[in-house]
C-alpha atoms as one frame of an Amber mdcrd trajectory, in Angstrom:
protein
  -0.065  -0.022  -0.009   1.236   3.483  -0.856   1.333   6.563   1.320  -1.346
   8.165  -1.047  -3.774   5.100  -0.169  -4.121   5.990   3.479  -3.692   9.847
   3.173  -6.523  12.074   3.923  -8.869  12.084   0.924  -7.514   8.757  -0.159
  -9.705   5.553  -0.703  -9.346   4.139   2.701 -10.592   7.391   4.502 -14.001
   7.020   2.869 -15.186   3.954   4.798 -14.642   1.316   2.036 -15.708  -2.231
   2.759 -14.102  -4.989   4.573 -13.163  -6.897   1.382 -11.602  -3.598  -0.232
  -9.392  -3.014   2.764  -8.134  -6.475   2.506  -7.468  -6.112  -1.208  -5.733
  -2.865  -0.565  -3.415  -4.362   2.046  -2.956  -7.431   0.021  -1.826  -5.654
  -3.194   0.990  -4.090  -1.429   2.093  -7.296   0.339   1.785  -9.313  -2.875
   4.071  -6.806  -4.684   6.535  -7.228  -1.839   6.743 -10.833  -2.634   7.243
 -10.375  -6.445   9.951  -7.843  -5.460  11.898 -10.227  -3.392  11.787 -13.799
  -5.155  15.167 -14.442  -3.468  13.243 -14.663  -0.155  11.566 -17.954  -1.227
  14.758 -19.497  -2.444  16.264 -20.514   1.044  12.808 -21.678   2.062  13.113
 -24.367  -0.467  16.459 -25.634   0.612  15.278 -27.638   3.709  12.415 -29.356
   1.961  14.418 -30.438  -0.991  17.308 -31.556   1.266  15.201 -33.649   3.524
  13.241 -35.139   0.553  16.595 -36.153  -1.276  18.295 -37.424   1.752  15.514
 -39.147   3.307  14.419 -41.058   0.038  18.150 -41.825  -0.677  18.975 -43.177
   2.792  15.710 -44.759   3.938  13.691 -45.710   0.739  14.857 -49.300   0.454
  14.645 -50.109   4.204  11.161 -48.669   4.823   9.843 -50.247   1.702  11.337
 -53.612   2.770  10.171 -53.283   6.253   6.465 -52.323   5.584   4.128 -54.623
   7.570   1.602 -56.633   5.754  -1.780 -54.724   5.393  -2.206 -51.234   4.122
   1.470 -50.355   3.760   2.373 -53.247   1.302   3.938 -51.665  -1.814   4.458
 -48.502  -0.023   6.003 -45.685  -2.199   8.598 -44.083   0.054   8.929 -40.972
  -2.163   5.202 -40.353  -2.079   5.314 -40.984   1.548   8.085 -38.257   2.020
   6.343 -35.681  -0.256   4.056 -34.425   2.371   6.859 -34.050   4.853   8.724
 -31.782   2.039   5.766 -29.734   1.486   4.853 -29.169   5.096   8.596 -28.019
   5.652   8.312 -25.716   2.627   4.987 -23.873   3.589   5.281 -23.793   7.492
   6.264 -20.383   8.777   5.831 -18.659   5.445   4.525 -15.126   6.188   4.865
 -11.510   5.619   5.592 -10.972   9.197   9.028  -9.607   8.258   7.291  -6.852
   6.397   5.050  -6.265   9.361   8.132  -5.767  11.608   9.517  -3.277   9.070
   6.331  -1.446   9.164   6.459  -1.374  12.955   9.966  -0.167  13.107   9.473
   2.624  10.594   6.224   3.936  12.222   4.209   2.889   9.071   1.900   0.712
  11.011   1.102   3.477  13.307   0.154   5.798  10.625  -2.091   3.121   9.446
  -3.698   2.756  12.750  -4.925   6.319  12.749  -6.832   5.817   9.371 -10.336
   4.326   9.257  -9.115   1.034   7.933 -10.526  -2.058   9.692  -7.742  -3.213
  12.017  -8.287  -7.065  11.330  -7.791  -6.308   7.718  -4.061  -5.473   8.510
  -3.425  -9.223   9.052  -5.833 -10.617   6.463  -4.363  -8.652   3.775  -0.789
  -9.916   4.628  -2.308 -13.453   4.630  -3.422 -13.149   1.043   0.318 -12.701
   0.115   0.979 -15.798   2.319  -1.529 -17.669   0.337   0.446 -16.513  -2.900
   3.739 -17.700  -1.335   2.466 -20.948  -0.021   0.885 -21.808  -3.372   4.127
 -21.001  -5.365   6.263 -23.173  -2.841   3.593 -26.117  -2.832   3.637 -26.039
  -6.633   7.387 -26.362  -6.837   7.615 -29.227  -4.247   4.798 -31.044  -6.033
   6.715 -30.663  -9.272   9.747 -32.062  -7.745   7.829 -34.952  -6.568   6.334
 -35.770 -10.058   9.951 -35.399 -11.346  10.778 -38.382  -8.905   7.915 -40.345
 -10.127   5.331 -39.596  -7.488   1.757 -39.510  -8.786  -1.675 -38.748  -7.306
  -3.911 -41.856  -6.887  -6.782 -39.478  -6.534  -6.132 -37.724  -9.614  -6.376
 -34.136 -10.452  -9.076 -33.324  -7.867  -6.724 -35.130  -5.291  -3.984 -32.641
  -6.312  -6.150 -29.557  -5.741  -7.298 -30.991  -2.325  -3.495 -31.655  -1.576
  -2.714 -27.955  -2.337  -5.599 -26.765  -0.340  -4.403 -28.677   2.663  -0.893
 -27.234   2.298  -1.994 -23.746   1.929  -4.528 -23.972   4.760  -1.872 -25.363
   7.093   0.565 -22.424   5.990  -2.158 -19.788   6.792  -3.043 -21.409  10.273
   0.613 -21.457  11.243   1.254 -17.995  10.061  -0.515 -16.639  13.203   2.637
 -17.598  15.157   5.171 -15.361  13.328   2.739 -12.462  13.176   2.086 -12.719
  17.021   5.789 -12.640  17.547   6.176  -9.511  15.038   3.283  -7.682  16.873
   4.592  -8.461  20.453   8.325  -8.012  19.938   8.813  -5.904  16.637  12.074
  -7.908  16.298  13.207  -9.307  12.908  15.466 -11.922  14.572  12.493 -13.318
  16.645  10.340 -13.417  13.718  12.940 -15.397  11.755  13.295 -17.766  14.748
   9.534 -18.529  15.158   9.898 -21.286  12.546  12.000 -23.105  15.151   8.797
 -23.806  17.205   7.806 -26.035  14.611  10.701 -28.387  14.484   9.757 -30.457
  17.638   6.269 -31.037  16.035   7.678 -31.670  12.819   9.872 -34.649  14.051
   7.591 -36.236  16.636   5.409 -37.560  13.872   5.561 -40.280  11.413   7.887
 -38.171   9.254  10.407 -40.979   8.404   8.561 -44.215   9.037   4.704 -45.266
   9.022   3.241 -45.272  12.458   2.943 -49.026  12.265   6.709 -49.250  12.456
   6.902 -46.734  15.444   6.960 -47.975  18.960   7.165 -46.704  22.674   6.795
 -42.994  23.551   7.482 -41.703  20.138   4.393 -43.604  18.857   2.399 -42.143
  21.677   3.493 -38.567  21.113   2.783 -38.835  17.342  -0.681 -39.752  18.036
  -1.288 -36.597  19.894   0.566 -34.401  17.342  -1.558 -32.554  15.081   1.055
 -32.614  12.345   0.590 -36.255  12.168  -2.873 -36.079  10.961  -1.995 -33.621
   8.392   0.809 -35.885   6.911  -1.392 -38.856   6.904  -4.314 -36.944   5.230
  -1.917 -35.830   2.560  -0.379 -39.228   2.184  -4.052 -40.799   1.768  -4.568
 -38.349  -1.026  -1.289 -39.389  -2.706  -1.294 -43.044  -2.632  -4.353 -44.605
  -0.577  -7.243 -42.912  -2.310 -10.313 -40.878  -0.788 -10.137 -41.836   2.830
 -12.676 -39.496   4.097 -11.988 -39.862   7.676  -8.294 -39.476   7.509  -8.849
 -36.387   5.321 -11.341 -35.037   7.893  -8.718 -35.547  10.618  -6.113 -33.592
   8.772  -8.660 -30.703   8.100  -9.436 -30.868  11.915  -5.909 -30.535  12.903
  -5.584 -27.385  10.579  -8.753 -25.812  12.014  -7.640 -26.384  15.585  -4.217
 -24.837  14.970  -5.903 -21.752  13.222  -8.281 -21.121  16.078  -5.336 -20.919
  18.466  -2.919 -18.884  16.487  -5.383 -16.485  14.991  -6.724 -15.847  18.538
  -3.105 -14.978  19.692  -2.370 -13.036  16.713  -5.371 -10.890  16.500  -5.134
 -10.296  20.299  -1.639  -9.236  19.828  -2.879  -6.896  17.103  -5.550  -5.489
  19.418  -2.843  -5.029  22.054  -0.640  -3.050  19.773  -3.496  -0.956  18.763
  -4.387  -0.204  22.192  -0.891   0.625  23.417   0.427   2.195  20.124
């Protein structure tokens, strides 16, 4: 958004609608993404690295150890693709731009306009959707290049992307909360580390049938587990409605928590700013 967009006499000072406010914020945020494509390159290193290393090191072992039943014929590359895509889209947000706006005083100038406060985050999340979609498409293309295919066809491909993007937006409440509470770019960049314990305490390397002890118990309580299993069902098991519903529930549950703390943090900054 430009200064003119919030200046007296500009479009936002005439009580424009909620969706128009979001669109105005989103245009600025999306333009910032397009101006900084190099921002996305480091984000792809981790998922590509884990996909290549995990399939190279564990593919033969896991496919050979798959127990009788549903995992016979397990395609480990398809098994690993959801892990790669979750790593790619988790923590992606325009929270770094929000921090710059806080430090420069631009956010404070925005807050004295009639713009609806919630649209400040919703507009940024539109740019997050654009980023998550681009990253998800790249990772899926990588999977296709390695021979992965969707058992559920093109519709499954669309649902797969939808789950990835929805998860990305649900998690984005965390970096936005950190940005609003601290105004510190280093803290925002570190917010992704919160995800690592959740990522590895899951069936990310092995099916749950091959896990045992406390790790299997923790994985059963981890919402990331159900997201992974929903995405895997779409890839190579078919339309398992219950599994997909569990994955969607995990996303909704995370979104309720993270959106609450993010918008509460925005309200706190408005009140104290």
